[in-house]
GROMACS .gro file of C-alpha atoms in nm:
model
  440
    1MET     CA    1   6.464   4.544   7.831
    2MET     CA    2   6.773   4.329   7.915
    3PHE     CA    3   6.807   4.465   8.258
    4ARG     CA    4   6.420   4.379   8.343
    5TRP     CA    5   6.484   4.042   8.214
    6VAL     CA    6   6.802   4.013   8.437
    7HIS     CA    7   6.596   4.134   8.724
    8PHE     CA    8   6.335   3.893   8.671
    9LEU     CA    9   6.575   3.588   8.644
   10LYS     CA   10   6.731   3.701   8.953
   11GLN     CA   11   6.376   3.724   9.148
   12PHE     CA   12   6.288   3.375   9.000
   13LEU     CA   13   6.620   3.205   9.112
   14SER     CA   14   6.567   3.375   9.485
   15ALA     CA   15   6.239   3.231   9.502
   16ARG     CA   16   6.316   2.875   9.389
   17GLU     CA   17   6.611   2.863   9.621
   18ALA     CA   18   6.364   3.016   9.912
   19GLU     CA   19   6.154   2.726   9.835
   20THR     CA   20   6.425   2.457   9.808
   21GLN     CA   21   6.566   2.603  10.159
   22ARG     CA   22   6.211   2.579  10.300
   23ALA     CA   23   6.184   2.227  10.202
   24GLN     CA   24   6.486   2.129  10.348
   25LEU     CA   25   6.428   2.287  10.677
   26ASP     CA   26   6.101   2.099  10.700
   27VAL     CA   27   6.278   1.770  10.622
   28LEU     CA   28   6.526   1.875  10.881
   29LEU     CA   29   6.286   1.968  11.171
   30SER     CA   30   6.071   1.653  11.114
   31SER     CA   31   6.401   1.426  11.150
   32ALA     CA   32   6.451   1.543  11.495
   33ARG     CA   33   6.468   1.214  11.729
   34PRO     CA   34   6.531   1.257  12.085
   35GLU     CA   35   6.543   0.895  12.147
   36SER     CA   36   6.812   0.829  11.922
   37SER     CA   37   7.201   0.787  12.004
   38LEU     CA   38   7.429   1.049  12.114
   39GLU     CA   39   7.604   1.048  11.756
   40ASP     CA   40   7.295   1.072  11.570
   41ARG     CA   41   7.164   1.348  11.758
   42MET     CA   42   7.508   1.563  11.711
   43GLN     CA   43   7.477   1.456  11.346
   44TRP     CA   44   7.147   1.645  11.339
   45ILE     CA   45   7.257   1.963  11.523
   46SER     CA   46   7.558   1.970  11.267
   47ARG     CA   47   7.293   1.944  10.988
   48PHE     CA   48   7.096   2.214  11.164
   49LEU     CA   49   7.403   2.451  11.185
   50GLN     CA   50   7.476   2.385  10.830
   51TRP     CA   51   7.139   2.504  10.728
   52LEU     CA   52   7.165   2.823  10.921
   53ARG     CA   53   7.505   2.918  10.766
   54HIS     CA   54   7.400   2.845  10.421
   55GLU     CA   55   7.548   3.113  10.208
   56SER     CA   56   7.257   3.247  10.010
   57VAL     CA   57   7.326   3.553   9.759
   58VAL     CA   58   7.175   3.852   9.895
   59GLU     CA   59   7.217   4.204   9.718
   60THR     CA   60   7.350   4.440   9.995
   61GLN     CA   61   7.594   4.708  10.020
   62SER     CA   62   7.744   4.571  10.348
   63SER     CA   63   8.064   4.353  10.356
   64ALA     CA   64   8.013   3.970  10.294
   65GLU     CA   65   8.089   3.901  10.628
   66GLU     CA   66   7.822   4.123  10.790
   67GLN     CA   67   7.575   3.990  10.513
   68LEU     CA   68   7.614   3.625  10.629
   69SER     CA   69   7.571   3.705  10.982
   70ARG     CA   70   7.228   3.909  10.915
   71LEU     CA   71   7.130   3.605  10.717
   72ALA     CA   72   7.210   3.351  10.974
   73VAL     CA   73   7.022   3.548  11.245
   74ALA     CA   74   6.738   3.588  11.013
   75ARG     CA   75   6.727   3.233  10.978
   76VAL     CA   76   6.714   3.176  11.320
   77ARG     CA   77   6.432   3.387  11.355
   78TYR     CA   78   6.243   3.215  11.051
   79LEU     CA   79   6.351   2.898  11.225
   80LEU     CA   80   6.158   2.975  11.559
   81ARG     CA   81   5.858   3.081  11.386
   82ASP     CA   82   5.850   2.774  11.183
   83ILE     CA   83   5.873   2.566  11.467
   84GLU     CA   84   5.574   2.741  11.656
   85ARG     CA   85   5.334   2.601  11.396
   86ASN     CA   86   5.396   2.260  11.450
   87PRO     CA   87   5.400   2.157  11.853
   88GLN     CA   88   5.542   1.821  11.739
   89TRP     CA   89   5.852   1.977  11.586
   90LYS     CA   90   5.882   2.207  11.880
   91THR     CA   91   5.900   1.963  12.130
   92ALA     CA   92   6.100   1.717  11.943
   93VAL     CA   93   6.372   1.976  11.874
   94GLY     CA   94   6.382   2.116  12.226
   95LYS     CA   95   6.402   1.750  12.354
   96THR     CA   96   6.693   1.659  12.107
   97ILE     CA   97   6.910   1.981  12.194
   98ARG     CA   98   6.834   1.904  12.569
   99TYR     CA   99   6.915   1.541  12.560
  100THR     CA  100   7.236   1.632  12.382
  101LEU     CA  101   7.365   1.875  12.620
  102ARG     CA  102   7.269   1.653  12.906
  103ASP     CA  103   7.476   1.374  12.781
  104THR     CA  104   7.771   1.582  12.686
  105ARG     CA  105   8.038   1.752  12.900
  106ALA     CA  106   8.185   2.087  12.870
  107THR     CA  107   8.433   2.132  13.124
  108GLU     CA  108   8.723   2.103  12.835
  109LEU     CA  109   8.521   2.319  12.589
  110PHE     CA  110   8.575   2.593  12.841
  111CYS     CA  111   8.930   2.540  12.961
  112GLU     CA  112   9.100   2.395  12.648
  113THR     CA  113   8.915   2.486  12.329
  114GLY     CA  114   9.113   2.742  12.161
  115LEU     CA  115   9.390   2.764  12.390
  116PRO     CA  116   9.754   2.652  12.357
  117THR     CA  117   9.769   2.340  12.571
  118GLU     CA  118  10.095   2.210  12.492
  119LEU     CA  119  10.414   2.256  12.713
  120SER     CA  120  10.643   2.410  12.422
  121LEU     CA  121  10.609   2.588  12.083
  122ILE     CA  122  10.726   2.304  11.886
  123GLY     CA  123  10.479   2.064  12.057
  124GLU     CA  124  10.188   2.311  11.978
  125VAL     CA  125  10.300   2.334  11.639
  126TRP     CA  126  10.336   1.927  11.623
  127ASP     CA  127   9.978   1.894  11.766
  128ARG     CA  128   9.840   2.129  11.497
  129ILE     CA  129  10.004   1.921  11.212
  130VAL     CA  130   9.845   1.586  11.372
  131ILE     CA  131   9.514   1.759  11.375
  132LYS     CA  132   9.543   1.854  11.012
  133LEU     CA  133   9.651   1.515  10.896
  134LEU     CA  134   9.436   1.286  11.105
  135PRO     CA  135   9.049   1.247  11.050
  136PRO     CA  136   8.818   1.434  11.280
  137LYS     CA  137   8.688   1.227  11.572
  138PRO     CA  138   8.342   1.084  11.549
  139PHE     CA  139   8.092   1.272  11.766
  140GLY     CA  140   8.114   1.173  12.162
  141PRO     CA  141   8.049   1.278  12.505
  142LEU     CA  142   8.333   1.575  12.483
  143LEU     CA  143   8.186   1.890  12.335
  144SER     CA  144   8.546   2.028  12.291
  145GLU     CA  145   8.602   1.746  12.048
  146SER     CA  146   8.301   1.823  11.848
  147PHE     CA  147   8.309   2.198  11.885
  148ILE     CA  148   8.503   2.236  11.544
  149ARG     CA  149   8.274   2.013  11.365
  150LEU     CA  150   7.982   2.220  11.454
  151PHE     CA  151   8.131   2.538  11.403
  152PRO     CA  152   8.419   2.504  11.159
  153VAL     CA  153   8.434   2.863  10.999
  154ASP     CA  154   8.498   3.187  11.126
  155THR     CA  155   8.177   3.357  11.012
  156ASP     CA  156   8.015   3.135  11.276
  157ALA     CA  157   8.167   3.352  11.537
  158HIS     CA  158   8.002   3.685  11.374
  159TRP     CA  159   7.638   3.555  11.337
  160VAL     CA  160   7.646   3.406  11.691
  161GLU     CA  161   7.783   3.744  11.829
  162THR     CA  162   7.513   3.934  11.644
  163ILE     CA  163   7.220   3.732  11.786
  164ASP     CA  164   7.019   3.994  11.996
  165PRO     CA  165   6.898   3.916  12.344
  166ALA     CA  166   6.527   3.846  12.254
  167THR     CA  167   6.630   3.595  11.995
  168PHE     CA  168   6.850   3.435  12.235
  169GLN     CA  169   6.591   3.418  12.487
  170SER     CA  170   6.360   3.284  12.224
  171VAL     CA  171   6.600   2.998  12.165
  172VAL     CA  172   6.639   2.908  12.522
  173ASP     CA  173   6.280   2.914  12.596
  174HIS     CA  174   6.251   2.669  12.280
  175ILE     CA  175   6.484   2.426  12.430
  176GLN     CA  176   6.318   2.434  12.750
  177HIS     CA  177   5.955   2.350  12.599
  178ASP     CA  178   5.786   2.064  12.749
  179LEU     CA  179   6.034   2.017  13.005
  180HIS     CA  180   5.912   1.746  13.247
  181PRO     CA  181   5.948   1.852  13.637
  182PHE     CA  182   6.135   1.517  13.684
  183GLU     CA  183   6.346   1.537  13.386
  184PRO     CA  184   6.710   1.509  13.465
  185ALA     CA  185   6.902   1.829  13.463
  186TRP     CA  186   7.024   1.911  13.117
  187ASP     CA  187   7.209   2.242  13.193
  188ALA     CA  188   7.548   2.164  13.373
  189PHE     CA  189   7.728   2.444  13.217
  190ALA     CA  190   7.763   2.634  13.557
  191ALA     CA  191   7.931   2.308  13.693
  192ASP     CA  192   8.139   2.290  13.384
  193MET     CA  193   8.257   2.625  13.425
  194ARG     CA  194   8.360   2.617  13.779
  195GLU     CA  195   8.546   2.288  13.715
  196ALA     CA  196   8.729   2.500  13.414
  197LEU     CA  197   8.826   2.785  13.631
  198ILE     CA  198   8.984   2.559  13.897
  199TYR     CA  199   9.216   2.406  13.589
  200LEU     CA  200   9.289   2.732  13.447
  201SER     CA  201   9.378   2.901  13.771
  202SER     CA  202   9.608   2.610  13.832
  203GLN     CA  203   9.762   2.634  13.495
  204ILE     CA  204   9.836   3.027  13.553
  205VAL     CA  205   9.994   2.938  13.892
  206ALA     CA  206  10.241   2.656  13.741
  207ILE     CA  207  10.328   2.923  13.469
  208GLY     CA  208  10.345   3.191  13.695
  209LEU     CA  209  10.592   3.062  13.945
  210SER     CA  210  10.815   2.894  13.687
  211PRO     CA  211  11.174   2.932  13.720
  212ALA     CA  212  11.197   3.098  13.374
  213ILE     CA  213  10.955   3.391  13.483
  214ARG     CA  214  11.065   3.404  13.835
  215ALA     CA  215  11.428   3.468  13.704
  216ARG     CA  216  11.304   3.781  13.524
  217LEU     CA  217  11.100   3.931  13.823
  218ASP     CA  218  11.238   4.159  14.095
  219SER     CA  219  11.003   4.007  14.385
  220PRO     CA  220  11.243   3.831  14.621
  221THR     CA  221  11.002   3.568  14.738
  222THR     CA  222  10.745   3.372  14.591
  223ARG     CA  223  10.477   3.487  14.851
  224GLU     CA  224  10.465   3.824  14.699
  225LEU     CA  225  10.366   3.731  14.335
  226PRO     CA  226  10.000   3.745  14.292
  227PHE     CA  227  10.004   3.370  14.150
  228PHE     CA  228  10.070   3.260  14.519
  229THR     CA  229   9.715   3.348  14.646
  230LEU     CA  230   9.540   3.277  14.295
  231ASN     CA  231   9.440   2.938  14.384
  232ARG     CA  232   9.309   3.011  14.733
  233LEU     CA  233   9.122   3.279  14.597
  234THR     CA  234   8.941   3.055  14.305
  235ILE     CA  235   8.848   2.779  14.582
  236ARG     CA  236   8.703   3.073  14.796
  237PHE     CA  237   8.505   3.204  14.521
  238ILE     CA  238   8.378   2.842  14.407
  239GLU     CA  239   8.267   2.787  14.770
  240VAL     CA  240   8.049   3.124  14.790
  241LEU     CA  241   7.928   3.041  14.448
  242THR     CA  242   7.789   2.688  14.578
  243ALA     CA  243   7.696   2.775  14.907
  244GLU     CA  244   7.339   2.675  15.000
  245GLU     CA  245   7.236   3.037  15.098
  246ARG     CA  246   7.419   3.231  14.855
  247ASN     CA  247   7.522   3.573  14.982
  248ARG     CA  248   7.496   3.802  14.672
  249THR     CA  249   7.717   4.074  14.808
  250GLU     CA  250   8.003   3.832  14.919
  251LEU     CA  251   8.006   3.653  14.578
  252GLU     CA  252   8.033   3.999  14.387
  253ALA     CA  253   8.326   4.108  14.642
  254VAL     CA  254   8.519   3.773  14.636
  255GLY     CA  255   8.461   3.786  14.253
  256ALA     CA  256   8.595   4.138  14.224
  257ALA     CA  257   8.899   4.034  14.426
  258LEU     CA  258   8.970   3.713  14.213
  259THR     CA  259   8.935   3.943  13.889
  260ALA     CA  260   9.172   4.193  14.029
  261GLN     CA  261   9.434   3.920  14.113
  262LEU     CA  262   9.386   3.785  13.754
  263GLN     CA  263   9.466   4.134  13.670
  264LEU     CA  264   9.792   4.142  13.858
  265ALA     CA  265   9.884   3.835  13.696
  266GLU     CA  266   9.834   3.992  13.370
  267ASN     CA  267  10.078   4.317  13.493
  268ILE     CA  268  10.355   4.023  13.571
  269VAL     CA  269  10.327   3.945  13.171
  270ASN     CA  270  10.428   4.325  13.096
  271ILE     CA  271  10.690   4.326  13.356
  272VAL     CA  272  10.862   4.005  13.182
  273LEU     CA  273  10.821   4.151  12.833
  274LYS     CA  274  11.002   4.455  12.990
  275HIS     CA  275  11.300   4.253  13.104
  276LEU     CA  276  11.299   4.090  12.748
  277ASP     CA  277  11.335   4.439  12.606
  278GLU     CA  278  11.656   4.498  12.794
  279HIS     CA  279  11.792   4.130  12.798
  280GLY     CA  280  11.696   3.967  12.475
  281VAL     CA  281  11.412   3.749  12.348
  282SER     CA  282  11.348   3.381  12.410
  283VAL     CA  283  11.085   3.195  12.220
  284GLY     CA  284  10.982   2.927  12.442
  285LEU     CA  285  10.933   3.237  12.708
  286VAL     CA  286  10.735   3.418  12.452
  287TYR     CA  287  10.500   3.109  12.421
  288GLN     CA  288  10.453   3.081  12.776
  289LEU     CA  289  10.362   3.437  12.826
  290GLU     CA  290  10.100   3.394  12.536
  291LYS     CA  291   9.958   3.111  12.731
  292LEU     CA  292   9.932   3.302  13.046
  293HIS     CA  293   9.757   3.593  12.868
  294ARG     CA  294   9.512   3.379  12.703
  295TYR     CA  295   9.438   3.170  13.016
  296ASN     CA  296   9.401   3.479  13.223
  297ARG     CA  297   9.157   3.633  12.987
  298ARG     CA  298   8.938   3.322  12.984
  299CYS     CA  299   8.931   3.300  13.348
  300THR     CA  300   8.809   3.678  13.368
  301THR     CA  301   8.534   3.574  13.121
  302LEU     CA  302   8.434   3.254  13.319
  303VAL     CA  303   8.439   3.480  13.658
  304GLU     CA  304   8.217   3.748  13.476
  305LEU     CA  305   7.964   3.456  13.370
  306LEU     CA  306   7.930   3.290  13.692
  307THR     CA  307   7.910   3.601  13.906
  308SER     CA  308   7.596   3.695  13.713
  309GLN     CA  309   7.289   3.615  13.834
  310GLN     CA  310   7.170   3.435  13.511
  311PHE     CA  311   7.387   3.419  13.208
  312PRO     CA  312   7.353   3.759  12.998
  313SER     CA  313   7.288   3.679  12.655
  314THR     CA  314   7.543   3.948  12.533
  315THR     CA  315   7.807   3.799  12.716
  316VAL     CA  316   7.719   3.441  12.628
  317THR     CA  317   7.709   3.524  12.262
  318ARG     CA  318   8.036   3.697  12.287
  319PHE     CA  319   8.184   3.436  12.476
  320LEU     CA  320   8.053   3.168  12.247
  321GLY     CA  321   8.214   3.381  11.936
  322ASN     CA  322   8.546   3.400  12.099
  323LEU     CA  323   8.524   3.009  12.172
  324ILE     CA  324   8.445   2.962  11.766
  325THR     CA  325   8.723   3.228  11.680
  326GLU     CA  326   8.989   3.077  11.891
  327ASN     CA  327   8.901   2.732  11.828
  328VAL     CA  328   8.917   2.794  11.445
  329GLY     CA  329   9.211   2.964  11.492
  330ARG     CA  330   9.396   2.691  11.683
  331MET     CA  331   9.341   2.470  11.406
  332ARG     CA  332   9.575   2.674  11.192
  333ILE     CA  333   9.938   2.632  11.239
  334ARG     CA  334   9.985   3.002  11.049
  335SER     CA  335   9.792   3.179  11.319
  336LEU     CA  336  10.030   3.026  11.578
  337ILE     CA  337  10.342   3.125  11.413
  338GLN     CA  338  10.208   3.463  11.327
  339GLN     CA  339  10.103   3.531  11.698
  340VAL     CA  340  10.463   3.447  11.845
  341SER     CA  341  10.628   3.593  11.554
  342SER     CA  342  10.458   3.937  11.582
  343LEU     CA  343  10.563   3.955  11.960
  344LEU     CA  344  10.916   3.857  11.888
  345ALA     CA  345  10.933   4.104  11.620
  346GLN     CA  346  10.757   4.372  11.847
  347LYS     CA  347  11.017   4.311  12.114
  348VAL     CA  348  11.332   4.301  11.867
  349VAL     CA  349  11.208   4.638  11.708
  350ASP     CA  350  11.176   4.780  12.064
  351ARG     CA  351  11.524   4.653  12.158
  352ASN     CA  352  11.666   4.795  11.850
  353SER     CA  353  11.492   5.130  11.908
  354GLU     CA  354  11.694   5.159  12.221
  355VAL     CA  355  12.013   5.056  12.076
  356GLY     CA  356  11.966   5.287  11.799
  357GLU     CA  357  11.953   5.582  12.063
  358HIS     CA  358  12.333   5.535  12.052
  359TYR     CA  359  12.378   5.649  11.698
  360ILE     CA  360  12.177   5.962  11.732
  361THR     CA  361  12.368   6.286  11.747
  362ARG     CA  362  12.226   6.595  11.900
  363THR     CA  363  12.541   6.834  11.955
  364PRO     CA  364  12.854   6.894  11.748
  365ALA     CA  365  13.064   6.706  12.045
  366GLU     CA  366  12.866   6.387  11.982
  367TYR     CA  367  12.888   6.426  11.620
  368LEU     CA  368  13.272   6.444  11.641
  369HIS     CA  369  13.285   6.162  11.880
  370LEU     CA  370  13.054   5.925  11.667
  371LEU     CA  371  13.272   6.080  11.359
  372ARG     CA  372  13.589   5.938  11.548
  373LYS     CA  373  13.435   5.566  11.623
  374ALA     CA  374  13.316   5.565  11.270
  375LEU     CA  375  13.658   5.642  11.118
  376GLY     CA  376  13.803   5.370  11.347
  377GLY     CA  377  13.563   5.127  11.199
  378GLY     CA  378  13.612   5.215  10.858
  379ALA     CA  379  14.002   5.189  10.888
  380VAL     CA  380  13.961   4.852  11.049
  381THR     CA  381  13.710   4.760  10.782
  382THR     CA  382  13.958   4.877  10.496
  383VAL     CA  383  14.231   4.621  10.627
  384THR     CA  384  13.963   4.359  10.646
  385VAL     CA  385  13.885   4.420  10.281
  386TYR     CA  386  14.264   4.382  10.160
  387LEU     CA  387  14.281   4.072  10.359
  388LYS     CA  388  13.984   3.941  10.176
  389ILE     CA  389  14.150   4.028   9.837
  390PHE     CA  390  14.498   3.857   9.936
  391ILE     CA  391  14.276   3.546  10.068
  392THR     CA  392  14.100   3.489   9.731
  393ALA     CA  393  14.397   3.592   9.529
  394ILE     CA  394  14.644   3.353   9.646
  395GLY     CA  395  14.462   3.048   9.516
  396LEU     CA  396  14.366   2.841   9.842
  397PRO     CA  397  14.133   2.525   9.814
  398GLN     CA  398  13.801   2.651   9.848
  399PHE     CA  399  13.734   2.494  10.195
  400THR     CA  400  14.040   2.690  10.335
  401THR     CA  401  13.934   3.015  10.145
  402GLY     CA  402  13.604   2.997  10.303
  403ILE     CA  403  13.771   2.914  10.671
  404ALA     CA  404  14.002   3.213  10.604
  405ALA     CA  405  13.737   3.462  10.496
  406ALA     CA  406  13.508   3.349  10.774
  407LEU     CA  407  13.812   3.419  11.049
  408ASN     CA  408  13.915   3.751  10.858
  409TYR     CA  409  13.565   3.908  10.921
  410SER     CA  410  13.498   3.753  11.264
  411ILE     CA  411  13.833   3.889  11.383
  412SER     CA  412  13.751   4.226  11.227
  413PHE     CA  413  13.428   4.281  11.406
  414THR     CA  414  13.553   4.165  11.738
  415ILE     CA  415  13.846   4.419  11.710
  416ILE     CA  416  13.548   4.677  11.619
  417GLN     CA  417  13.351   4.591  11.913
  418PHE     CA  418  13.626   4.567  12.161
  419ALA     CA  419  13.791   4.870  12.040
  420GLY     CA  420  13.477   5.073  12.099
  421PHE     CA  421  13.458   5.163  11.699
  422THR     CA  422  13.125   5.151  11.520
  423LEU     CA  423  13.042   5.049  11.136
  424GLY     CA  424  12.874   5.309  10.922
  425THR     CA  425  12.655   5.063  10.717
  426LYS     CA  426  12.502   4.957  11.084
  427GLN     CA  427  12.390   5.319  11.136
  428PRO     CA  428  12.080   5.315  10.934
  429ALA     CA  429  11.955   5.018  11.054
  430ALA     CA  430  11.977   5.076  11.404
  431THR     CA  431  11.852   5.431  11.409
  432ALA     CA  432  11.524   5.368  11.200
  433PRO     CA  433  11.375   5.185  11.485
  434ALA     CA  434  11.459   5.481  11.720
  435GLN     CA  435  11.307   5.719  11.496
  436ALA     CA  436  11.008   5.502  11.438
  437ALA     CA  437  10.936   5.476  11.781
  438ARG     CA  438  10.984   5.874  11.843
  439MET     CA  439  10.731   5.926  11.553
  440ASP     CA  440  10.507   5.678  11.714
   0.00000   0.00000   0.00000
């Protein structure tokens, strides 16, 4: 009996919430004003997206992330059906979105949003701290500055990526509803993507030809690096793309060549990482390599979109989802530290695994050789311990005692290193990464 009452109460609350959401949607759709200011239109779109991501409680066995994604997409479909029953709403909503896109620029959205833009890791951390402390900028003509306010959470990326092609096309058709033949062009995304591609390729060339990376490559001349011809290929791709009589075959060929060149540039990242394995790591260089990798990936996506005859819905939703994820992540200081630290940790572990090979014996002769080295290191360490006890016992001032103890251990470890001895306590720490690498 109690279960039936609880079930009835849930149904009643769910129905009440549905009615409330329906009333909110009606108010939202009726308040669309295409003739209002850009900031008012952006505020309306922000409220519109808030309604889509409203977290209702739905009984399901799927994860909360999947549940919210399905709910948001279902709301998009419901919204489209609701607009159809009121032609005035349909016209006003379409014009409001079109006019907003017409009055904004997306170049920075494609070439900066979600990507590291500072010259150093410290600068990037400081930039994120400033973003955290300062209030958000008001809505303006730059979509890159308004993007985080429109899509502020990770779950937005999931429901955007799950929009099916039919729903996506329906959204585009509703935006273009009642489009006047002489109305100014509202979709400048292709032009903004071209500008973003030129900017990103220039950044890739600047990083790839920097002394820090060239010094770690075996290429004798700059001309042999893939970065040297990257800008030239990018310009050629733009020229073919914007030609009055576009040659589809040539466009695909140039696009494939540009994508292959970007892949060669990505291979340079792996070569430099291999150099770090052998000669040590650098926080600044790792940050530059992370920028190079992210810029390469963004350029590849832009080339894929621009090469297609019309923007494929799956590619667009995936790209938009990546923009949201990367932009939300860029607002977090922890994510930047984790990205760089994980790469540094991997390089340190890989380097230790190579060093650890020297501490692994396979034959009796190798075991006796390592045993002699360990006995030498143990003898030096024994003398070091007795000297430490003596330094502590003679009653020197604490400052002098600390200096003497530091010199004692420094000289001891230096003797072990130059004499070719080894320290037994170092063996487990050095062999563990090597064993883990073999098991992997």
